[in-house]
Short mmCIF file of C-alpha atoms and ligand atoms in Angstrom, two decimals:
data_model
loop_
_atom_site.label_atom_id
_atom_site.label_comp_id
_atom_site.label_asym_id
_atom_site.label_seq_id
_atom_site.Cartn_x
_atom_site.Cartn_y
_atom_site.Cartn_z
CA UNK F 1 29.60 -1.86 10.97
CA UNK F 2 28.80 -0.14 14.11
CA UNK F 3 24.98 -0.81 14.49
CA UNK F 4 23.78 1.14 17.12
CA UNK F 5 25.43 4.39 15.47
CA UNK F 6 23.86 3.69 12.09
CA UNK F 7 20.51 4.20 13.74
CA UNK F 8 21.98 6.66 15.65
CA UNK F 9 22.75 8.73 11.98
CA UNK F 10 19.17 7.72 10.70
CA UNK F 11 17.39 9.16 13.19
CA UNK F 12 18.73 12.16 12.77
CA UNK F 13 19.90 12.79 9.75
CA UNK F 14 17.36 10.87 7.97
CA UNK F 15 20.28 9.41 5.81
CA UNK F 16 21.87 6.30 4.99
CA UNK F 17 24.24 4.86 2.16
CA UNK F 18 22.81 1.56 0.51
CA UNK F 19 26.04 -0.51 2.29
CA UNK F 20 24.33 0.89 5.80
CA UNK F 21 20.74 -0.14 4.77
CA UNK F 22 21.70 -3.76 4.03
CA UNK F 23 24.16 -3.96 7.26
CA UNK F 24 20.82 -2.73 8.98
CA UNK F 25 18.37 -5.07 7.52
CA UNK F 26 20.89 -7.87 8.19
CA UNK F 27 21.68 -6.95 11.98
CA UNK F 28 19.02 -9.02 14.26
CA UNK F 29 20.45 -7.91 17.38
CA UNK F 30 19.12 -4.55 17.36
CA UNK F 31 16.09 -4.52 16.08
CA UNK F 32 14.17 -3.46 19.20
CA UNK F 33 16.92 -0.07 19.12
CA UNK F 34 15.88 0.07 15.11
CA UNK F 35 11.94 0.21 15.41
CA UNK F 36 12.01 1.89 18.39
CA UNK F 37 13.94 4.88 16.49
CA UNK F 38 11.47 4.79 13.82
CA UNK F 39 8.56 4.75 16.49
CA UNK F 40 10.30 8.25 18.00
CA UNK F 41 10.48 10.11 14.24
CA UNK F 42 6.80 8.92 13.41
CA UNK F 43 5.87 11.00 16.72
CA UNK F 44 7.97 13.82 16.03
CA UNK F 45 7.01 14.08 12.10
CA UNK F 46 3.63 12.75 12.21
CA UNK F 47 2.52 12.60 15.48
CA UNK F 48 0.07 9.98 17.21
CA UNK F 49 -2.91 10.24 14.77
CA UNK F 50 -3.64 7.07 12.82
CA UNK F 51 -5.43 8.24 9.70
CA UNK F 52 -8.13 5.28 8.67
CA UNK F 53 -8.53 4.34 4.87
CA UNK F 54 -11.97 2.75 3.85
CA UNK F 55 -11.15 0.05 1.20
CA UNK F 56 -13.28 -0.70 -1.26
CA UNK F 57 -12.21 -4.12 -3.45
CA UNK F 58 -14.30 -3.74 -6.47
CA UNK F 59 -13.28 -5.76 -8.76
CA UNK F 60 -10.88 -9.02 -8.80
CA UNK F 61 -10.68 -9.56 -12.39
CA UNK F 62 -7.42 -8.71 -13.43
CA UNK F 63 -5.29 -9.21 -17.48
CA UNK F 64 -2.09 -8.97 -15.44
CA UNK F 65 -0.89 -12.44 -14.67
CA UNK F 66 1.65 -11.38 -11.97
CA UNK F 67 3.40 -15.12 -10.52
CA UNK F 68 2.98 -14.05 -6.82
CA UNK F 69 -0.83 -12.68 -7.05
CA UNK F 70 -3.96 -14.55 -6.86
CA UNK F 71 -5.80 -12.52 -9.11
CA UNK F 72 -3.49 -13.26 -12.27
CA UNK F 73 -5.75 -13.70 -15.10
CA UNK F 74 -4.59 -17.91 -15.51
CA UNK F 75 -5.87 -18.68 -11.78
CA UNK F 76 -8.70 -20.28 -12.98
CA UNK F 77 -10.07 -21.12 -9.01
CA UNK F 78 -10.81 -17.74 -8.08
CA UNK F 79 -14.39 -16.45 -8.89
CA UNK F 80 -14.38 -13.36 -10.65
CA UNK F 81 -16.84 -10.18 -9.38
CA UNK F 82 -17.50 -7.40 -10.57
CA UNK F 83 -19.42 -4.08 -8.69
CA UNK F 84 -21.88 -2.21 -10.84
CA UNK F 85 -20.76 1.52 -10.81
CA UNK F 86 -23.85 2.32 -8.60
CA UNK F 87 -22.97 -0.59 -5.91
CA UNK F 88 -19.53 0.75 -5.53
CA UNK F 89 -21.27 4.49 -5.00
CA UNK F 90 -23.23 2.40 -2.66
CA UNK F 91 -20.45 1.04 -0.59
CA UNK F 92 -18.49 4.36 -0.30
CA UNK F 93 -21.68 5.91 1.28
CA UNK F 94 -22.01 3.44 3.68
CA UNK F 95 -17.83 3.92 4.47
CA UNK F 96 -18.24 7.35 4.66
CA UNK F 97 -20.87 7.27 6.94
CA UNK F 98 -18.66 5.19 9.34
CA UNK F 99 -16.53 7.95 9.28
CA UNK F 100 -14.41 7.41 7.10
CA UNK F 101 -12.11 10.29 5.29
CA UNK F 102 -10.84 8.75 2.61
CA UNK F 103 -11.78 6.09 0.18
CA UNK F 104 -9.20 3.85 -1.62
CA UNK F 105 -11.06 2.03 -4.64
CA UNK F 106 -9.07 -1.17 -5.58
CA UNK F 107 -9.20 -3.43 -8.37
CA UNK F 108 -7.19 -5.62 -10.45
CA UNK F 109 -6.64 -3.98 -13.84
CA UNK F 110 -9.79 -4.48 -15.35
CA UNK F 111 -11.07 -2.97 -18.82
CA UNK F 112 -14.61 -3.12 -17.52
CA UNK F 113 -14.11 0.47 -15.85
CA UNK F 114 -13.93 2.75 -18.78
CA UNK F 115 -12.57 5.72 -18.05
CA UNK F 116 -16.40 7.06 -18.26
CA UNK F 117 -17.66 4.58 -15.66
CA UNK F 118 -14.55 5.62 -13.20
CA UNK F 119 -15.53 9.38 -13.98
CA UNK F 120 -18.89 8.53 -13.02
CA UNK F 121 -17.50 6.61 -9.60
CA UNK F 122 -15.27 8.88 -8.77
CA UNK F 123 -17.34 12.00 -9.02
CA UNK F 124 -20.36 10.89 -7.26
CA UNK F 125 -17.96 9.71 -3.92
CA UNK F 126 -15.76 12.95 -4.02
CA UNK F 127 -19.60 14.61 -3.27
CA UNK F 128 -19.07 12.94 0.12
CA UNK F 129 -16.57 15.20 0.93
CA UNK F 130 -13.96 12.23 1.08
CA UNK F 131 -10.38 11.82 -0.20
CA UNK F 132 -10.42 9.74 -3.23
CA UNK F 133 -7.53 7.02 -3.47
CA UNK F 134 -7.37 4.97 -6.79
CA UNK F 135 -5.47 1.46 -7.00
CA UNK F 136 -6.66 0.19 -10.06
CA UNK F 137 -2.77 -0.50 -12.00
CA UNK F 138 -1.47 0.62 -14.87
CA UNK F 139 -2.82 2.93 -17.31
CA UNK F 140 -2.29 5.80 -19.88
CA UNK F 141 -1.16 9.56 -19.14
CA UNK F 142 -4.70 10.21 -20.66
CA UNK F 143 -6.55 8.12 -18.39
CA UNK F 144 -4.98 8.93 -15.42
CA UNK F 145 -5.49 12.92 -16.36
CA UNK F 146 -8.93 12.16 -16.45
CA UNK F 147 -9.72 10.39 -13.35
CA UNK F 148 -7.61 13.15 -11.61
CA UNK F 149 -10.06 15.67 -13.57
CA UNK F 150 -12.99 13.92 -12.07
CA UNK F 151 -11.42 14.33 -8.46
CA UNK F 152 -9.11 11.45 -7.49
CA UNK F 153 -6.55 12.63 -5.28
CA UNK F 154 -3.91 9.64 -4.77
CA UNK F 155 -2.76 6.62 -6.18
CA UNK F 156 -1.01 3.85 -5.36
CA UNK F 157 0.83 1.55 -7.72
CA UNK F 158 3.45 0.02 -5.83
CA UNK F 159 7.10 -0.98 -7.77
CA UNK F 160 6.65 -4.15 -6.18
CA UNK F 161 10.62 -4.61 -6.62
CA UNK F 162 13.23 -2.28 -7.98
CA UNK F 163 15.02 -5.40 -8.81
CA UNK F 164 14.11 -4.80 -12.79
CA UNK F 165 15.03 -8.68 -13.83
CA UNK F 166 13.27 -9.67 -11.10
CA UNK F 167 10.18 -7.56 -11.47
CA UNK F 168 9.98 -8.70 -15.52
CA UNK F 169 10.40 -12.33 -14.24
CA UNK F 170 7.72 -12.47 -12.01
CA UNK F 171 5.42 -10.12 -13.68
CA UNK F 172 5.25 -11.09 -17.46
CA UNK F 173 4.58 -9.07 -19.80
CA UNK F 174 4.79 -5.74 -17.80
CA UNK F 175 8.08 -3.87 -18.57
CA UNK F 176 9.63 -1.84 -15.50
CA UNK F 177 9.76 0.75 -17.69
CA UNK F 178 6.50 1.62 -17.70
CA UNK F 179 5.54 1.70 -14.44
CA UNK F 180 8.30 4.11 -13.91
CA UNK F 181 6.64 6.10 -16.68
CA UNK F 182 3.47 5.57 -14.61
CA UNK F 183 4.76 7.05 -11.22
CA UNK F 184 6.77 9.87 -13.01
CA UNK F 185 2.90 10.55 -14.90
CA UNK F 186 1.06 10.10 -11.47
CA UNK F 187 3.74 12.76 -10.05
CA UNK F 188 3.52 15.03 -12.35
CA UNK F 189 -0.26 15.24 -12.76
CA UNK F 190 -0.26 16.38 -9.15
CA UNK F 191 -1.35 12.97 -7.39
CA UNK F 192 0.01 12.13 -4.14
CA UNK F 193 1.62 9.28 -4.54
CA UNK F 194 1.53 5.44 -2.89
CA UNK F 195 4.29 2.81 -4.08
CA UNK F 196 5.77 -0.18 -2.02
CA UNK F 197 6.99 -3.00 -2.54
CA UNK F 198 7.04 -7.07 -1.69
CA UNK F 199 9.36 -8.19 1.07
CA UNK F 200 10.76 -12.02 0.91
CA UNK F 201 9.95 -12.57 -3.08
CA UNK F 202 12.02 -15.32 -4.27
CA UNK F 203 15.68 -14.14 -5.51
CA UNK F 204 14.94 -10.75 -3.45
CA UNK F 205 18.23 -9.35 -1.91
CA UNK F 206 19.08 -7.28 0.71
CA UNK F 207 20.60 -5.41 -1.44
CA UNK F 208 17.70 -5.05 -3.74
CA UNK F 209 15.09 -3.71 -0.56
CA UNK F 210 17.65 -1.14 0.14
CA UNK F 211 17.64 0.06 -3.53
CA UNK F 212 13.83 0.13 -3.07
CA UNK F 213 13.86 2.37 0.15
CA UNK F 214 16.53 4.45 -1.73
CA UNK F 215 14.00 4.75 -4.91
CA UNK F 216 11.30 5.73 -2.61
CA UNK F 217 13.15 8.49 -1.51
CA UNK F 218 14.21 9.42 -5.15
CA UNK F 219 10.62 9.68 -6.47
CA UNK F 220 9.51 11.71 -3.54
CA UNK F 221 6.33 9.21 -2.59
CA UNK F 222 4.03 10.54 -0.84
CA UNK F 223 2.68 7.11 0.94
CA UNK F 224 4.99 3.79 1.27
CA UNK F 225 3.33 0.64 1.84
CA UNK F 226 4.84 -2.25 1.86
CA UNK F 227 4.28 -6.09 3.43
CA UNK F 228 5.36 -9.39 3.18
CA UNK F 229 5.01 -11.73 0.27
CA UNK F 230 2.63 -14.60 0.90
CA UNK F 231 2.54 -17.23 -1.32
CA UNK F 232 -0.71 -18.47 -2.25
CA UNK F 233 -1.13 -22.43 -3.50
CA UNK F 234 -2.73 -20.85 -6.84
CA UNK F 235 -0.02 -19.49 -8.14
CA UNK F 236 3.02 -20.45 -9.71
CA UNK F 237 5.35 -19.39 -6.35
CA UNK F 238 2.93 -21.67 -4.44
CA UNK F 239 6.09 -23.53 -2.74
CA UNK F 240 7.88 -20.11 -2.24
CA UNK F 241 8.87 -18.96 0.91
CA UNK F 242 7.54 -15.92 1.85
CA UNK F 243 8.42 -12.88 3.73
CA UNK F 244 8.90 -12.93 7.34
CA UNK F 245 7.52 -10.28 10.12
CA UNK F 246 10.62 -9.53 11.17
CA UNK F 247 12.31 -8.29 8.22
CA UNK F 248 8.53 -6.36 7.17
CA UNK F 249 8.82 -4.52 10.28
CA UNK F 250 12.50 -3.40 9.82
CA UNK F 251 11.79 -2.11 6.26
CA UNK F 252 8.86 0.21 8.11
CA UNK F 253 11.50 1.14 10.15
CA UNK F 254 13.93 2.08 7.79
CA UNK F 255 11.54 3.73 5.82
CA UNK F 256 9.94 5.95 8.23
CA UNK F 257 13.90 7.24 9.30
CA UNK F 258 14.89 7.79 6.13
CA UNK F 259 11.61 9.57 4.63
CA UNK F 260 10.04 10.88 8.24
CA UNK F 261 7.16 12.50 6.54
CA UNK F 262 5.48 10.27 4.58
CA UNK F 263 2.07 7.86 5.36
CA UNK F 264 3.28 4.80 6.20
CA UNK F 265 0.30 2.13 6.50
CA UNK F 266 -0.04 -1.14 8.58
CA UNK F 267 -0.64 -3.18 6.05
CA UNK F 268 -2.81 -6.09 5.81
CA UNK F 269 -0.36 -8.88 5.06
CA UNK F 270 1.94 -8.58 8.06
CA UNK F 271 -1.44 -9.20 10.27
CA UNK F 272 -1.87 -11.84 8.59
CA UNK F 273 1.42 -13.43 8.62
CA UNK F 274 1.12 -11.76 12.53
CA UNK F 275 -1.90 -11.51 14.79
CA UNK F 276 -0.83 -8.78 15.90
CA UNK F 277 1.46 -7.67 12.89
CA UNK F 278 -0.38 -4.13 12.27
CA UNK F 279 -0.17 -3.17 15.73
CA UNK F 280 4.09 -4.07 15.79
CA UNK F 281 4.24 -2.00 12.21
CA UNK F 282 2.21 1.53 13.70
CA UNK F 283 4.80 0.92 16.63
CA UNK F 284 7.49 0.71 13.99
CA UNK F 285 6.62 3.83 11.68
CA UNK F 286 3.41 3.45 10.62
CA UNK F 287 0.47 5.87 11.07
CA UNK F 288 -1.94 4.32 8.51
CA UNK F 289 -4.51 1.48 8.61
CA UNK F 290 -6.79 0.64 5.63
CA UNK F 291 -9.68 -1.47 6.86
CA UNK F 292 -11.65 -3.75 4.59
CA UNK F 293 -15.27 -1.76 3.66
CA UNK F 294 -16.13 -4.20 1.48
CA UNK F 295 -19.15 -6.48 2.20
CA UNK F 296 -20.04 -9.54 2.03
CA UNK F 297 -18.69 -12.19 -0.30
CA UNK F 298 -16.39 -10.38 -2.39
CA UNK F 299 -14.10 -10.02 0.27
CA UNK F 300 -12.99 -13.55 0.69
CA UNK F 301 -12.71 -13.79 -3.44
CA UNK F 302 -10.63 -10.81 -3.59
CA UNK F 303 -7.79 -13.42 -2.57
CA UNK F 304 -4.71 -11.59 -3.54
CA UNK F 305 -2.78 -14.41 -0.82
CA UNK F 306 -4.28 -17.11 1.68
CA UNK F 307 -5.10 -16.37 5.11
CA UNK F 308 -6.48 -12.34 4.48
CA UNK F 309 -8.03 -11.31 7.71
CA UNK F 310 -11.45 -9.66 8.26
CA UNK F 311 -12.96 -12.21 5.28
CA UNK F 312 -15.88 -12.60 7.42
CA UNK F 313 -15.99 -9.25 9.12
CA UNK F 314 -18.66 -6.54 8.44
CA UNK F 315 -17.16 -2.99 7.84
CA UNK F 316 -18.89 -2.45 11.12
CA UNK F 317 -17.20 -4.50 13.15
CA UNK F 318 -13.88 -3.89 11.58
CA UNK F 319 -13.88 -0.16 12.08
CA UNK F 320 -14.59 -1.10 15.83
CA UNK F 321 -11.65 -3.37 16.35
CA UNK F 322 -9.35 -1.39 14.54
CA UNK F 323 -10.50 1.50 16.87
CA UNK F 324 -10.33 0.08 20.26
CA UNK F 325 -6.60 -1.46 19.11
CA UNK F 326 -5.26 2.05 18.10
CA UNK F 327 -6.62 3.13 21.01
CA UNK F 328 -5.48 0.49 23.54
CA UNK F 329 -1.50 1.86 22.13
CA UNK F 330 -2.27 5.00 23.38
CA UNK F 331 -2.71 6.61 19.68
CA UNK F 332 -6.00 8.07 18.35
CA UNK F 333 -8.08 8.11 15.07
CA UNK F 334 -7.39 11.12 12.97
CA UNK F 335 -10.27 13.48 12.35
CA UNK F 336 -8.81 15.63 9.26
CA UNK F 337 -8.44 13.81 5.26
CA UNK F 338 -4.74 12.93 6.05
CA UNK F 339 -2.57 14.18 3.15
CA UNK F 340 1.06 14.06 3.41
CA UNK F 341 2.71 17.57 5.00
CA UNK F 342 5.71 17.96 3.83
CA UNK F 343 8.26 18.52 6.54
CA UNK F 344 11.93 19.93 6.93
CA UNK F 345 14.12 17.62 8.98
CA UNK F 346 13.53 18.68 12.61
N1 5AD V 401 1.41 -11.62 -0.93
C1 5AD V 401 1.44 -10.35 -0.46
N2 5AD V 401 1.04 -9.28 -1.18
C2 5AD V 401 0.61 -9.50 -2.44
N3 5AD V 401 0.19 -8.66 -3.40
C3 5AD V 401 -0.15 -9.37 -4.49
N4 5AD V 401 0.05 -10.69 -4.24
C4 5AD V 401 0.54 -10.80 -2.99
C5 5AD V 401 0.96 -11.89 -2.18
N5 5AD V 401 0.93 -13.15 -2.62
C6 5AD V 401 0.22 -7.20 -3.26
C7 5AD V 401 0.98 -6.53 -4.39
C8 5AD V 401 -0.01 -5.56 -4.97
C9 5AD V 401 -0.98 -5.37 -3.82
C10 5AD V 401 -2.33 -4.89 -4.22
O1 5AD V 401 -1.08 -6.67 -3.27
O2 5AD V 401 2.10 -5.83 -3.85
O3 5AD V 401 0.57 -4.33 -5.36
FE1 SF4 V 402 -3.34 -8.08 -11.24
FE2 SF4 V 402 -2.27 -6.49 -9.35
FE3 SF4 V 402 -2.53 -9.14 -8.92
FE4 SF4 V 402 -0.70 -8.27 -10.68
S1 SF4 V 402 -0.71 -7.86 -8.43
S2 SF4 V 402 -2.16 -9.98 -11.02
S3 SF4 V 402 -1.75 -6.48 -11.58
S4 SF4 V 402 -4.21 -7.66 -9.18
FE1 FES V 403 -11.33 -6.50 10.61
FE2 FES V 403 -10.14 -6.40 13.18
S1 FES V 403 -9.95 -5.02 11.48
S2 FES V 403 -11.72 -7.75 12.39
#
């Protein structure tokens, strides 16, 4: 296929058959010509604000027992926290009061938070006049109704892989089913909406990462985030290979030219796979960051994969060399809450 016209056709008509996705994420001779296309329609769509996410890891006790995550409820070498209500209120203070605008609250899927104690969470931060992201898995209609009652705003639940024999084999005892049932529920109940997925899993395809830029699309998400797998030695895909930068940043790419409005965040995996992996992904597509505001200990035992930066950093000092980066690329820190706009094709 003819490379340089394929992004040529992305970048302006935001469109691209599966066959073209794959012959995209294969080509390695034009990947400069690919992220710099994305790097043009993330200025034109969503300019050259960076909108900052405070991240608040509150609990890493999870029942899931996903193979590529070390949280799975069988890693027995992880030491399990959890944040009394009140300390998380605590925490989200202090975030906002470094200026942050919105608020993710992440957890592994843990009973502990009854709906009433995530009520009580939720309700008490949204008087801080801050966005309200959950990522706290899967859960009923009900439940989710209710937390969106109490003033969440988003969620995140990424797909992980729309490979559906590949998701059931590496997350047992989940069904794909339901966490379509779980995005369709988020939709509907008027949530903006994160999903993403893994890139590099073992038995991933090209083929399969296209389908999963094409499902994006499909479901209308509001936020895409997606990074590299990492495998971690506690898990059963401890000898694994992983994802690679290269093939991370391309999916940004395609992702930001195929669905040019949506928040796209630098995630946290490809700077760790990269030292400079966050910076290469908001000069890809991206226009999100989500620093770590979560202190002390618990942010080295919320060890999803090895090698997570900021695990000795103070939310201080991480919302200071996250600034001075965005800035030194010639982009600025968003003042405003950062919801999606929804935009024609310019
Ligand atoms: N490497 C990279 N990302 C991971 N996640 C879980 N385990 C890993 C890993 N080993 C991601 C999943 C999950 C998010 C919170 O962390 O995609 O949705
Ligand atoms: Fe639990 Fe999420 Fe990790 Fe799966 S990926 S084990 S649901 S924290
Ligand atoms: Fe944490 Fe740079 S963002 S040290």
């Amino acid at each position: 296929m003819d490379i340089p016209a394929l992004i040529a056709k992305a970048e302006t008509t935001h469109t691209l058959a599966k066959d073209e996705i794959v012959a995209l994420l294969a080509d390695d001779a034009h990947t400069d010509a690919l992220l710099a296309a994305a790097d043009r329609v993330r200025r034109l769509y969503v300019g050259d604000e960076v909108h900052l996410r405070g991240l608040i890891e509150f609990s890493n006790t999870c029942r899931q027992n996903c193979h590529y995550c070390g949280l799975r409820r069988d890693n027995a070498a992880v030491v399990r926290y959890r944040l009394e209500p009140d300390a998380v209120i605590d925490l989200a203070r202090k975030a906002h009061g470094y200026g942050y605008k919105t608020l993710v609250l992440q957890s592994g899927e843990d009973p502990y938070y009854t709906v009433d104690k995530l009520r009580h969470i939720i309700g008490e931060i949204k008087k801080l006049g801050v966005a309200v992201t959950l990522s706290i898995g899967e859960k009923t209609c009900e439940e989710y109704s209710a937390y969106k009652e109490a003033g969440a705003d988003r969620y995140l639940l990424r797909i992980e892989t729309t490979d559906r024999r590949l998701y059931e084999a590496l997350d047992p005892g989940m069904s794909f089913e339901n966490r379509l049932r779980c995005l369709r529920d988020l939709k509907t109940l008027g949530y903006e909406v994160g999903t993403g997925s893994l890139i590099g899993l073992p038995g991933q395809t090209l083929a399969a990462i296209a389908d999963d830029i094409l499902f994006f699309r499909q479901i209308d998400a509001d936020m895409i985030g997606v990074g590299p797998f990492i495998p971690n030695p506690d898990t059963p895909l401890a000898a694994a290979g992983g994802g690679t930068i290269a093939l991370s940043l391309k999916v940004v790419a395609l992702v930001r030219l195929l669905l040019p409005d949506v928040n796209i965040p630098a995630t946290t995996a490809m700077e760790t796979i990269d030292e400079n992996g966050r910076i290469k992904a908001l000069r890809s597509g991206a226009n999100v960051v989500m620093p770590n505001v979560t202190e002390g200990d618990y942010r080295r035992l919320y060890a999803l994969y090895p090698g997570k930066i900021c695990v000795g950093d103070t939310p201080a000092h991480c919302r200071a060399c996250i600034g001075g980066k965005i800035a030194a690329i010639g982009r600025r820190v968003a003042a405003g809450h950062g919801f999606r706009q929804k935009r024609t094709a310019r």
